[in-house]
mmCIF file of C-alpha atoms and ligand atoms in Angstrom:
data_model
loop_
_atom_site.group_PDB
_atom_site.id
_atom_site.type_symbol
_atom_site.label_atom_id
_atom_site.label_comp_id
_atom_site.label_asym_id
_atom_site.label_seq_id
_atom_site.Cartn_x
_atom_site.Cartn_y
_atom_site.Cartn_z
ATOM 1 C CA MET A 1 0.000 0.000 0.000
ATOM 2 C CA ILE A 2 1.003 3.648 -0.318
ATOM 3 C CA ALA A 3 1.979 5.667 2.760
ATOM 4 C CA LEU A 4 3.229 9.239 3.070
ATOM 5 C CA ARG A 5 6.326 9.004 5.232
ATOM 6 C CA ILE A 6 9.316 10.963 6.430
ATOM 7 C CA HIS A 7 12.730 9.408 7.053
ATOM 8 C CA GLU A 8 14.192 12.681 8.313
ATOM 9 C CA THR A 9 12.626 15.937 9.495
ATOM 10 C CA GLY A 10 12.558 19.136 7.473
ATOM 11 C CA GLY A 11 10.574 20.820 4.708
ATOM 12 C CA VAL A 12 7.852 19.324 2.526
ATOM 13 C CA ASP A 13 10.587 17.889 0.267
ATOM 14 C CA LYS A 14 11.183 15.310 3.047
ATOM 15 C CA MET A 15 7.729 13.783 2.480
ATOM 16 C CA ARG A 16 7.975 10.543 0.510
ATOM 17 C CA VAL A 17 5.408 8.360 -1.189
ATOM 18 C CA ASP A 18 6.525 4.920 0.077
ATOM 19 C CA GLU A 19 5.204 1.497 -0.835
ATOM 20 C CA ILE A 20 4.984 -0.456 2.446
ATOM 21 C CA PRO A 21 3.187 -3.627 3.602
ATOM 22 C CA VAL A 22 -0.385 -3.328 4.850
ATOM 23 C CA PRO A 23 -0.105 -3.144 8.683
ATOM 24 C CA ILE A 24 -1.221 -6.097 10.782
ATOM 25 C CA PRO A 25 -3.339 -4.974 13.740
ATOM 26 C CA ALA A 26 -2.114 -5.886 17.235
ATOM 27 C CA ALA A 27 -4.515 -7.829 19.475
ATOM 28 C CA ASP A 28 -6.189 -4.649 20.783
ATOM 29 C CA GLU A 29 -6.188 -2.797 17.437
ATOM 30 C CA ILE A 30 -8.320 -2.567 14.336
ATOM 31 C CA ARG A 31 -7.194 -1.832 10.808
ATOM 32 C CA PHE A 32 -9.247 0.283 8.435
ATOM 33 C CA ARG A 33 -9.198 1.456 4.827
ATOM 34 C CA VAL A 34 -8.659 5.192 5.005
ATOM 35 C CA GLU A 35 -11.431 7.052 3.169
ATOM 36 C CA ALA A 36 -10.328 10.480 4.382
ATOM 37 C CA ALA A 37 -7.349 11.636 6.435
ATOM 38 C CA GLY A 38 -7.325 14.966 8.237
ATOM 39 C CA VAL A 39 -4.403 17.319 7.680
ATOM 40 C CA ASN A 40 -3.615 19.183 10.884
ATOM 41 C CA PHE A 41 -1.015 21.732 11.816
ATOM 42 C CA ILE A 42 0.507 19.210 14.219
ATOM 43 C CA ASP A 43 1.427 17.045 11.199
ATOM 44 C CA THR A 44 3.623 19.898 9.976
ATOM 45 C CA TYR A 45 5.303 20.076 13.419
ATOM 46 C CA HIS A 46 6.037 16.330 13.203
ATOM 47 C CA ARG A 47 7.408 16.776 9.692
ATOM 48 C CA SER A 48 9.552 19.813 10.572
ATOM 49 C CA GLY A 49 10.858 18.292 13.809
ATOM 50 C CA LEU A 50 9.306 20.925 16.129
ATOM 51 C CA TYR A 51 7.610 17.982 17.894
ATOM 52 C CA LYS A 52 9.978 14.985 18.034
ATOM 53 C CA MET A 53 8.957 11.555 16.687
ATOM 54 C CA ALA A 54 10.825 8.278 16.141
ATOM 55 C CA LEU A 55 11.648 7.934 12.419
ATOM 56 C CA PRO A 56 10.769 6.782 9.845
ATOM 57 C CA ILE A 57 7.109 7.519 10.413
ATOM 58 C CA THR A 58 3.911 7.663 8.411
ATOM 59 C CA LEU A 59 2.480 11.140 8.996
ATOM 60 C CA GLY A 60 -1.052 11.869 10.148
ATOM 61 C CA GLN A 61 -3.141 11.043 13.235
ATOM 62 C CA GLU A 62 -6.718 11.665 12.125
ATOM 63 C CA ALA A 63 -8.738 9.561 9.706
ATOM 64 C CA ALA A 64 -12.030 7.865 8.993
ATOM 65 C CA GLY A 65 -12.762 4.767 6.948
ATOM 66 C CA VAL A 66 -13.955 1.172 6.833
ATOM 67 C CA VAL A 67 -12.648 -1.628 9.078
ATOM 68 C CA THR A 68 -10.712 -4.305 7.154
ATOM 69 C CA ALA A 69 -9.298 -6.394 10.060
ATOM 70 C CA VAL A 70 -9.739 -6.675 13.822
ATOM 71 C CA GLY A 71 -7.213 -7.781 16.459
ATOM 72 C CA THR A 72 -7.837 -11.020 18.341
ATOM 73 C CA ALA A 73 -8.853 -9.203 21.554
ATOM 74 C CA VAL A 74 -11.267 -6.756 19.893
ATOM 75 C CA ALA A 75 -14.952 -7.386 20.551
ATOM 76 C CA ASP A 76 -16.592 -4.045 19.689
ATOM 77 C CA PHE A 77 -15.832 -3.779 15.969
ATOM 78 C CA ARG A 78 -16.366 -5.903 12.878
ATOM 79 C CA VAL A 79 -15.011 -5.804 9.351
ATOM 80 C CA GLY A 80 -17.145 -3.333 7.396
ATOM 81 C CA ASP A 81 -17.821 -0.924 10.295
ATOM 82 C CA ARG A 82 -17.217 2.735 9.553
ATOM 83 C CA VAL A 83 -14.838 4.217 12.132
ATOM 84 C CA ALA A 84 -12.799 7.318 12.892
ATOM 85 C CA GLY A 85 -10.154 8.438 15.356
ATOM 86 C CA VAL A 86 -7.392 10.908 16.153
ATOM 87 C CA ARG A 87 -4.809 8.494 17.529
ATOM 88 C CA VAL A 88 -4.301 6.694 14.234
ATOM 89 C CA ASN A 89 -0.911 5.080 13.620
ATOM 90 C CA GLY A 90 -0.079 6.817 10.340
ATOM 91 C CA ALA A 91 -3.254 8.281 8.849
ATOM 92 C CA TYR A 92 -1.656 9.450 5.579
ATOM 93 C CA ALA A 93 -1.915 5.957 4.077
ATOM 94 C CA GLU A 94 -4.292 3.682 2.222
ATOM 95 C CA GLU A 95 -4.762 1.552 5.350
ATOM 96 C CA ALA A 96 -4.010 2.328 8.992
ATOM 97 C CA THR A 97 -4.331 0.820 12.457
ATOM 98 C CA ILE A 98 -5.689 2.294 15.673
ATOM 99 C CA ALA A 99 -6.269 0.955 19.203
ATOM 100 C CA ALA A 100 -9.910 -0.143 19.245
ATOM 101 C CA ALA A 101 -10.475 1.756 22.523
ATOM 102 C CA TRP A 102 -9.629 5.003 20.705
ATOM 103 C CA ALA A 103 -11.876 4.420 17.682
ATOM 104 C CA VAL A 104 -15.481 5.575 17.334
ATOM 105 C CA ARG A 105 -18.204 4.342 15.047
ATOM 106 C CA VAL A 106 -19.260 7.005 12.546
ATOM 107 C CA PRO A 107 -23.042 7.520 12.456
ATOM 108 C CA ALA A 108 -24.779 7.027 9.094
ATOM 109 C CA ALA A 109 -25.648 10.745 8.979
ATOM 110 C CA VAL A 110 -21.959 11.728 8.970
ATOM 111 C CA SER A 111 -19.773 11.039 5.918
ATOM 112 C CA SER A 112 -16.227 9.747 6.382
ATOM 113 C CA SER A 113 -14.930 13.052 5.022
ATOM 114 C CA LEU A 114 -16.872 15.071 7.589
ATOM 115 C CA ALA A 115 -15.851 12.682 10.386
ATOM 116 C CA ALA A 116 -12.182 13.105 9.482
ATOM 117 C CA ALA A 117 -12.786 16.842 9.202
ATOM 118 C CA VAL A 118 -14.367 17.376 12.600
ATOM 119 C CA LEU A 119 -12.689 15.128 15.141
ATOM 120 C CA LEU A 120 -9.345 16.699 16.001
ATOM 121 C CA GLN A 121 -10.161 20.350 15.461
ATOM 122 C CA GLY A 122 -13.715 19.919 16.795
ATOM 123 C CA MET A 123 -12.570 18.272 20.037
ATOM 124 C CA THR A 124 -9.974 21.012 20.407
ATOM 125 C CA ALA A 125 -12.608 23.727 20.092
ATOM 126 C CA HIS A 126 -14.838 21.709 22.440
ATOM 127 C CA TYR A 127 -12.344 21.516 25.300
ATOM 128 C CA LEU A 128 -11.192 25.116 24.821
ATOM 129 C CA VAL A 129 -14.655 26.640 25.329
ATOM 130 C CA ASN A 130 -15.996 24.089 27.826
ATOM 131 C CA ASP A 131 -13.031 23.223 30.015
ATOM 132 C CA THR A 132 -9.920 25.362 29.540
ATOM 133 C CA PHE A 133 -11.959 28.541 29.908
ATOM 134 C CA PRO A 134 -15.626 27.636 30.390
ATOM 135 C CA LEU A 135 -17.189 30.557 28.542
ATOM 136 C CA ARG A 136 -20.251 32.201 30.064
ATOM 137 C CA PRO A 137 -22.949 34.194 28.247
ATOM 138 C CA GLY A 138 -21.840 37.745 27.512
ATOM 139 C CA GLN A 139 -18.120 37.102 27.972
ATOM 140 C CA THR A 140 -15.776 38.289 25.247
ATOM 141 C CA ALA A 141 -13.329 36.039 23.383
ATOM 142 C CA LEU A 142 -10.540 36.866 20.961
ATOM 143 C CA ILE A 143 -10.003 34.065 18.436
ATOM 144 C CA HIS A 144 -7.036 34.237 16.069
ATOM 145 C CA ALA A 145 -7.080 32.606 12.617
ATOM 146 C CA GLY A 146 -10.871 32.642 12.802
ATOM 147 C CA ALA A 147 -11.368 31.075 9.361
ATOM 148 C CA GLY A 148 -8.986 28.168 9.971
ATOM 149 C CA GLY A 149 -9.857 24.587 10.797
ATOM 150 C CA VAL A 150 -9.994 25.143 14.538
ATOM 151 C CA GLY A 151 -11.033 28.797 14.171
ATOM 152 C CA LEU A 152 -14.377 28.228 12.424
ATOM 153 C CA LEU A 153 -15.392 25.509 14.897
ATOM 154 C CA LEU A 154 -14.165 27.452 17.934
ATOM 155 C CA THR A 155 -16.113 30.537 16.887
ATOM 156 C CA GLN A 156 -19.320 28.530 16.489
ATOM 157 C CA MET A 157 -18.887 26.794 19.852
ATOM 158 C CA ALA A 158 -18.032 30.023 21.670
ATOM 159 C CA LYS A 159 -21.219 31.563 20.230
ATOM 160 C CA ARG A 160 -23.199 28.518 21.310
ATOM 161 C CA ARG A 161 -22.103 29.223 24.880
ATOM 162 C CA GLY A 162 -23.380 32.791 24.550
ATOM 163 C CA ALA A 163 -19.982 34.468 24.272
ATOM 164 C CA ARG A 164 -19.187 37.403 21.990
ATOM 165 C CA VAL A 165 -16.402 36.648 19.523
ATOM 166 C CA PHE A 166 -13.772 38.940 18.039
ATOM 167 C CA ALA A 167 -11.894 37.090 15.283
ATOM 168 C CA THR A 168 -8.685 37.882 13.439
ATOM 169 C CA VAL A 169 -8.034 36.659 9.896
ATOM 170 C CA GLY A 170 -5.470 37.137 7.148
ATOM 171 C CA THR A 171 -7.709 38.186 4.240
ATOM 172 C CA GLU A 172 -11.084 39.717 3.381
ATOM 173 C CA ALA A 173 -12.314 36.360 2.029
ATOM 174 C CA LYS A 174 -11.489 34.764 5.393
ATOM 175 C CA ALA A 175 -13.294 37.598 7.177
ATOM 176 C CA VAL A 176 -16.514 36.641 5.375
ATOM 177 C CA LEU A 177 -16.199 33.066 6.663
ATOM 178 C CA ALA A 178 -15.404 34.142 10.237
ATOM 179 C CA ARG A 179 -18.466 36.415 10.308
ATOM 180 C CA ALA A 180 -20.674 33.636 8.952
ATOM 181 C CA ALA A 181 -19.418 31.362 11.757
ATOM 182 C CA GLY A 182 -20.616 33.914 14.293
ATOM 183 C CA ALA A 183 -17.823 36.407 14.894
ATOM 184 C CA GLU A 184 -19.330 39.745 15.895
ATOM 185 C CA ALA A 185 -16.222 41.719 14.913
ATOM 186 C CA VAL A 186 -13.351 40.766 12.630
ATOM 187 C CA CYS A 187 -9.907 42.319 12.185
ATOM 188 C CA ILE A 188 -7.692 41.635 9.179
ATOM 189 C CA TYR A 189 -4.525 41.507 11.260
ATOM 190 C CA THR A 190 -2.242 41.419 8.239
ATOM 191 C CA LYS A 191 -3.322 45.073 7.638
ATOM 192 C CA ASP A 192 -4.687 46.452 10.897
ATOM 193 C CA ASP A 193 -3.516 46.369 14.504
ATOM 194 C CA PHE A 194 -5.781 43.870 16.233
ATOM 195 C CA THR A 195 -4.975 45.093 19.756
ATOM 196 C CA THR A 196 -6.280 48.568 18.978
ATOM 197 C CA ALA A 197 -9.392 47.039 17.410
ATOM 198 C CA VAL A 198 -10.018 44.704 20.368
ATOM 199 C CA ARG A 199 -9.613 47.577 22.850
ATOM 200 C CA ALA A 200 -12.106 49.670 20.867
ATOM 201 C CA TRP A 201 -14.563 46.755 20.657
ATOM 202 C CA THR A 202 -14.459 46.169 24.419
ATOM 203 C CA GLY A 203 -14.704 49.845 25.349
ATOM 204 C CA GLY A 204 -11.041 49.862 26.367
ATOM 205 C CA ARG A 205 -11.279 46.976 28.816
ATOM 206 C CA GLY A 206 -9.850 44.054 26.840
ATOM 207 C CA VAL A 207 -11.291 40.576 26.354
ATOM 208 C CA ASP A 208 -12.022 37.936 29.003
ATOM 209 C CA VAL A 209 -10.170 35.216 27.096
ATOM 210 C CA ALA A 210 -7.870 35.001 24.094
ATOM 211 C CA TYR A 211 -7.488 31.748 22.175
ATOM 212 C CA ASP A 212 -4.171 32.118 20.373
ATOM 213 C CA ALA A 213 -2.675 29.321 18.274
ATOM 214 C CA VAL A 214 -0.759 31.628 15.963
ATOM 215 C CA GLY A 215 1.985 31.793 18.581
ATOM 216 C CA ARG A 216 5.104 33.865 18.130
ATOM 217 C CA GLU A 217 3.743 36.608 15.862
ATOM 218 C CA THR A 218 0.649 37.412 17.924
ATOM 219 C CA PHE A 219 1.963 36.799 21.462
ATOM 220 C CA GLU A 220 2.590 40.412 22.393
ATOM 221 C CA GLY A 221 -0.558 41.755 20.768
ATOM 222 C CA THR A 222 -2.645 39.083 22.467
ATOM 223 C CA LEU A 223 -1.200 39.933 25.882
ATOM 224 C CA ASN A 224 -2.148 43.557 25.270
ATOM 225 C CA SER A 225 -5.695 42.618 24.225
ATOM 226 C CA LEU A 226 -6.678 40.967 27.513
ATOM 227 C CA GLY A 227 -8.679 42.632 30.264
ATOM 228 C CA PRO A 228 -7.776 42.426 33.971
ATOM 229 C CA ARG A 229 -7.566 38.781 35.171
ATOM 230 C CA GLY A 230 -8.132 37.621 31.599
ATOM 231 C CA MET A 231 -6.989 34.215 30.397
ATOM 232 C CA PHE A 232 -4.353 33.751 27.691
ATOM 233 C CA VAL A 233 -4.927 30.339 26.118
ATOM 234 C CA SER A 234 -1.853 29.638 23.999
ATOM 235 C CA PHE A 235 -2.663 26.440 22.114
ATOM 236 C CA GLY A 236 -0.483 26.404 19.015
ATOM 237 C CA ASN A 237 2.497 27.653 17.042
ATOM 238 C CA ALA A 238 1.317 28.367 13.488
ATOM 239 C CA SER A 239 3.853 31.228 13.196
ATOM 240 C CA GLY A 240 6.418 29.601 15.503
ATOM 241 C CA PRO A 241 6.545 28.875 19.237
ATOM 242 C CA VAL A 242 6.036 31.591 21.861
ATOM 243 C CA PRO A 243 9.417 32.618 23.311
ATOM 244 C CA PRO A 244 10.090 32.255 27.051
ATOM 245 C CA PHE A 245 8.800 35.126 29.215
ATOM 246 C CA ALA A 246 8.914 36.169 32.886
ATOM 247 C CA PRO A 247 5.804 35.497 35.037
ATOM 248 C CA LEU A 248 6.006 39.121 36.187
ATOM 249 C CA LEU A 249 4.784 40.103 32.717
ATOM 250 C CA LEU A 250 1.407 38.550 33.594
ATOM 251 C CA ALA A 251 1.176 40.792 36.676
ATOM 252 C CA GLN A 252 2.049 43.903 34.673
ATOM 253 C CA LYS A 253 -0.576 43.140 32.025
ATOM 254 C CA GLY A 254 -3.432 42.738 34.538
ATOM 255 C CA SER A 255 -2.888 39.672 36.756
ATOM 256 C CA LEU A 256 -3.456 37.491 33.720
ATOM 257 C CA PHE A 257 -3.749 33.720 33.625
ATOM 258 C CA PHE A 258 -1.702 31.817 31.050
ATOM 259 C CA THR A 259 -2.194 28.221 29.968
ATOM 260 C CA ARG A 260 -0.693 26.051 27.218
ATOM 261 C CA PRO A 261 -3.194 23.211 26.730
ATOM 262 C CA THR A 262 -3.035 20.271 24.378
ATOM 263 C CA LEU A 263 -5.739 17.866 23.205
ATOM 264 C CA ALA A 264 -4.130 14.736 24.687
ATOM 265 C CA HIS A 265 -4.620 16.085 28.219
ATOM 266 C CA TYR A 266 -8.276 16.890 27.495
ATOM 267 C CA THR A 267 -8.944 13.408 26.116
ATOM 268 C CA GLN A 268 -7.131 11.473 28.810
ATOM 269 C CA THR A 269 -9.364 8.418 28.653
ATOM 270 C CA PRO A 270 -11.326 6.777 25.838
ATOM 271 C CA GLU A 271 -14.487 7.808 27.746
ATOM 272 C CA GLU A 272 -13.525 11.480 27.743
ATOM 273 C CA PHE A 273 -12.653 11.238 24.036
ATOM 274 C CA LYS A 274 -15.960 9.538 23.202
ATOM 275 C CA THR A 275 -18.014 12.032 25.212
ATOM 276 C CA ARG A 276 -16.582 14.915 23.192
ATOM 277 C CA VAL A 277 -17.003 13.087 19.874
ATOM 278 C CA SER A 278 -20.625 12.145 20.545
ATOM 279 C CA GLU A 279 -21.441 15.757 21.236
ATOM 280 C CA LEU A 280 -19.800 16.822 17.958
ATOM 281 C CA PHE A 281 -21.662 14.171 15.955
ATOM 282 C CA ALA A 282 -24.952 15.090 17.655
ATOM 283 C CA TRP A 283 -24.500 18.784 16.806
ATOM 284 C CA MET A 284 -23.682 17.892 13.190
ATOM 285 C CA ALA A 285 -26.740 15.674 12.904
ATOM 286 C CA ALA A 286 -28.889 18.472 14.384
ATOM 287 C CA GLY A 287 -27.415 20.955 11.911
ATOM 288 C CA VAL A 288 -26.111 23.284 14.622
ATOM 289 C CA LEU A 289 -22.409 22.743 13.866
ATOM 290 C CA GLN A 290 -21.225 23.494 10.343
ATOM 291 C CA VAL A 291 -18.034 21.704 9.314
ATOM 292 C CA ARG A 292 -16.314 23.296 6.349
ATOM 293 C CA VAL A 293 -14.002 21.193 4.200
ATOM 294 C CA GLY A 294 -12.020 23.923 2.469
ATOM 295 C CA VAL A 295 -9.939 21.755 0.175
ATOM 296 C CA THR A 296 -9.113 18.104 -0.535
ATOM 297 C CA TYR A 297 -5.982 16.564 -2.038
ATOM 298 C CA PRO A 298 -5.136 13.084 -3.280
ATOM 299 C CA LEU A 299 -2.967 11.190 -0.763
ATOM 300 C CA LYS A 300 0.090 11.475 -2.986
ATOM 301 C CA ALA A 301 -0.226 15.272 -2.959
ATOM 302 C CA ALA A 302 0.178 15.532 0.829
ATOM 303 C CA ALA A 303 3.204 17.801 0.383
ATOM 304 C CA ALA A 304 1.035 20.308 -1.482
ATOM 305 C CA ALA A 305 -1.489 20.143 1.374
ATOM 306 C CA HIS A 306 1.258 21.013 3.893
ATOM 307 C CA THR A 307 2.497 23.854 1.692
ATOM 308 C CA ALA A 308 -1.016 25.313 1.493
ATOM 309 C CA LEU A 309 -1.690 24.960 5.239
ATOM 310 C CA GLU A 310 1.642 26.486 6.248
ATOM 311 C CA GLY A 311 1.270 29.177 3.581
ATOM 312 C CA ARG A 312 -2.021 30.436 5.078
ATOM 313 C CA ALA A 313 -3.772 29.513 1.835
ATOM 314 C CA THR A 314 -6.481 27.292 3.377
ATOM 315 C CA THR A 315 -9.782 27.789 5.181
ATOM 316 C CA GLY A 316 -11.626 25.242 7.296
ATOM 317 C CA LYS A 317 -10.449 21.652 6.997
ATOM 318 C CA VAL A 318 -7.816 20.224 4.695
ATOM 319 C CA LEU A 319 -8.344 16.544 3.820
ATOM 320 C CA LEU A 320 -6.365 13.851 1.997
ATOM 321 C CA LEU A 321 -8.468 11.397 0.028
ATOM 322 C CA PRO A 322 -6.543 8.165 -0.676
HETATM 323 P P1 NDP B 1 -5.507 26.461 10.511
HETATM 324 O O1 NDP B 1 -6.471 25.988 9.512
HETATM 325 O O2 NDP B 1 -6.000 27.389 11.561
HETATM 326 O O3 NDP B 1 -4.292 27.120 9.755
HETATM 327 C C1 NDP B 1 -3.413 27.969 10.421
HETATM 328 C C2 NDP B 1 -3.821 29.421 10.256
HETATM 329 O O4 NDP B 1 -3.018 30.198 11.116
HETATM 330 C C3 NDP B 1 -3.551 29.979 8.869
HETATM 331 O O5 NDP B 1 -4.556 29.699 7.938
HETATM 332 C C4 NDP B 1 -3.434 31.446 9.163
HETATM 333 O O6 NDP B 1 -4.726 32.049 9.143
HETATM 334 C C5 NDP B 1 -2.930 31.491 10.608
HETATM 335 N N1 NDP B 1 -1.541 31.983 10.638
HETATM 336 C C6 NDP B 1 -1.161 33.166 11.143
HETATM 337 N N2 NDP B 1 0.142 33.341 11.002
HETATM 338 C C7 NDP B 1 0.619 32.261 10.357
HETATM 339 C C8 NDP B 1 1.908 31.881 9.911
HETATM 340 N N3 NDP B 1 2.978 32.679 10.083
HETATM 341 N N4 NDP B 1 2.042 30.711 9.274
HETATM 342 C C9 NDP B 1 0.993 29.908 9.107
HETATM 343 N N5 NDP B 1 -0.256 30.211 9.514
HETATM 344 C C10 NDP B 1 -0.447 31.384 10.140
HETATM 345 O O7 NDP B 1 -4.793 25.203 11.194
HETATM 346 P P2 NDP B 1 -5.392 24.191 12.282
HETATM 347 O O8 NDP B 1 -6.818 24.479 12.498
HETATM 348 O O9 NDP B 1 -4.961 22.830 11.925
HETATM 349 O O10 NDP B 1 -4.566 24.587 13.574
HETATM 350 C C11 NDP B 1 -4.644 25.901 14.084
HETATM 351 C C12 NDP B 1 -3.722 26.015 15.270
HETATM 352 O O11 NDP B 1 -4.274 25.285 16.362
HETATM 353 C C13 NDP B 1 -2.314 25.488 15.053
HETATM 354 O O12 NDP B 1 -1.396 26.328 15.713
HETATM 355 C C14 NDP B 1 -2.351 24.142 15.742
HETATM 356 O O13 NDP B 1 -1.099 23.724 16.185
HETATM 357 C C15 NDP B 1 -3.277 24.435 16.901
HETATM 358 N N6 NDP B 1 -3.915 23.246 17.456
HETATM 359 C C16 NDP B 1 -3.706 22.995 18.781
HETATM 360 C C17 NDP B 1 -4.290 21.939 19.392
HETATM 361 C C18 NDP B 1 -4.126 21.751 20.856
HETATM 362 O O14 NDP B 1 -4.812 20.922 21.468
HETATM 363 N N7 NDP B 1 -3.252 22.479 21.502
HETATM 364 C C19 NDP B 1 -5.098 20.966 18.629
HETATM 365 C C20 NDP B 1 -5.330 21.370 17.249
HETATM 366 C C21 NDP B 1 -4.724 22.460 16.698
HETATM 367 P P3 NDP B 1 -4.840 33.610 8.747
HETATM 368 O O15 NDP B 1 -4.340 33.718 7.336
HETATM 369 O O16 NDP B 1 -6.254 33.941 8.906
HETATM 370 O O17 NDP B 1 -3.925 34.339 9.699
#
């Protein structure tokens, strides 16, 4: 079968289309034919070496598809079931394995593409608004990259909790999407100073929470956009990691809180993972959560997908279709 692998870290030129044997599931695993694999920013960190992995490795963690084999100790799944997960062992491939405990059945109402599109970014948005900073009605939230994969889902979920959203985006076309997802105000931060705009929007006070996964380039502006005792949720590094800073800075900027959460710690058990996923699927079935697939690529064109994602050329979800 074909798998998109790296043998060393670096740029997209390190991504190789390898022919490898179809994996054999361990006793507690299932194997499935990948119908859609999610492309996430974390895949680019694995490729570049920002997050360390043992090499060689098949890239990708998120996929949905049809079960083709089950391990000897697996009782919950059968060949032919449609499944999805975010702890897939190498999702950028024609077939992949996953621990059965970390797989979910995909309801008939949800296509494999939409399942692969919603899980990782949807669960991220879910824990950010419900658990990292449980948003209350009327609170104000700054959301960077508001038309991105996480951004569109986060904006919708923040709205659902009654919060008011200020989004930043790179282009006018992205601003249209962020507004449609529920952002009350939008700043094109490639042109305008978002801190000034956020201060004006909040009557000078600053927001209650800032969800910032852009990282290095927005760090300072985000700090300056928060109100007293506001929460800085730094959850990604799209422009590079946030440099070290002194805790005293948080005092000077208004006794701020700072957290650096990651999905693994908000899906610590299969039960926690499944609770979040069932809520996402239920919202999709009810039509109250819109999942936008911005672009799809054939599996072999995974390098082009990374180039587009890192080049700020995408909106919503990026998928690979083997
Ligand atoms: P996105 O679809 O949001 O793509 C990234 C977006 O970031 C771009 O489209 C761009 O939007 C914006 N951006 C701003 N500056 C840059 C830059 N210098 N280079 C690249 N992009 C830039 O990706 P994802 O939804 O997959 O991920 C968004 C972020 O969330 C990532 O940082 C990711 O690591 C993080 N994440 C964190 C998780 C966690 O649990 N901690 C889980 C999932 C994702 P624009 O043009 O509008 O500025």
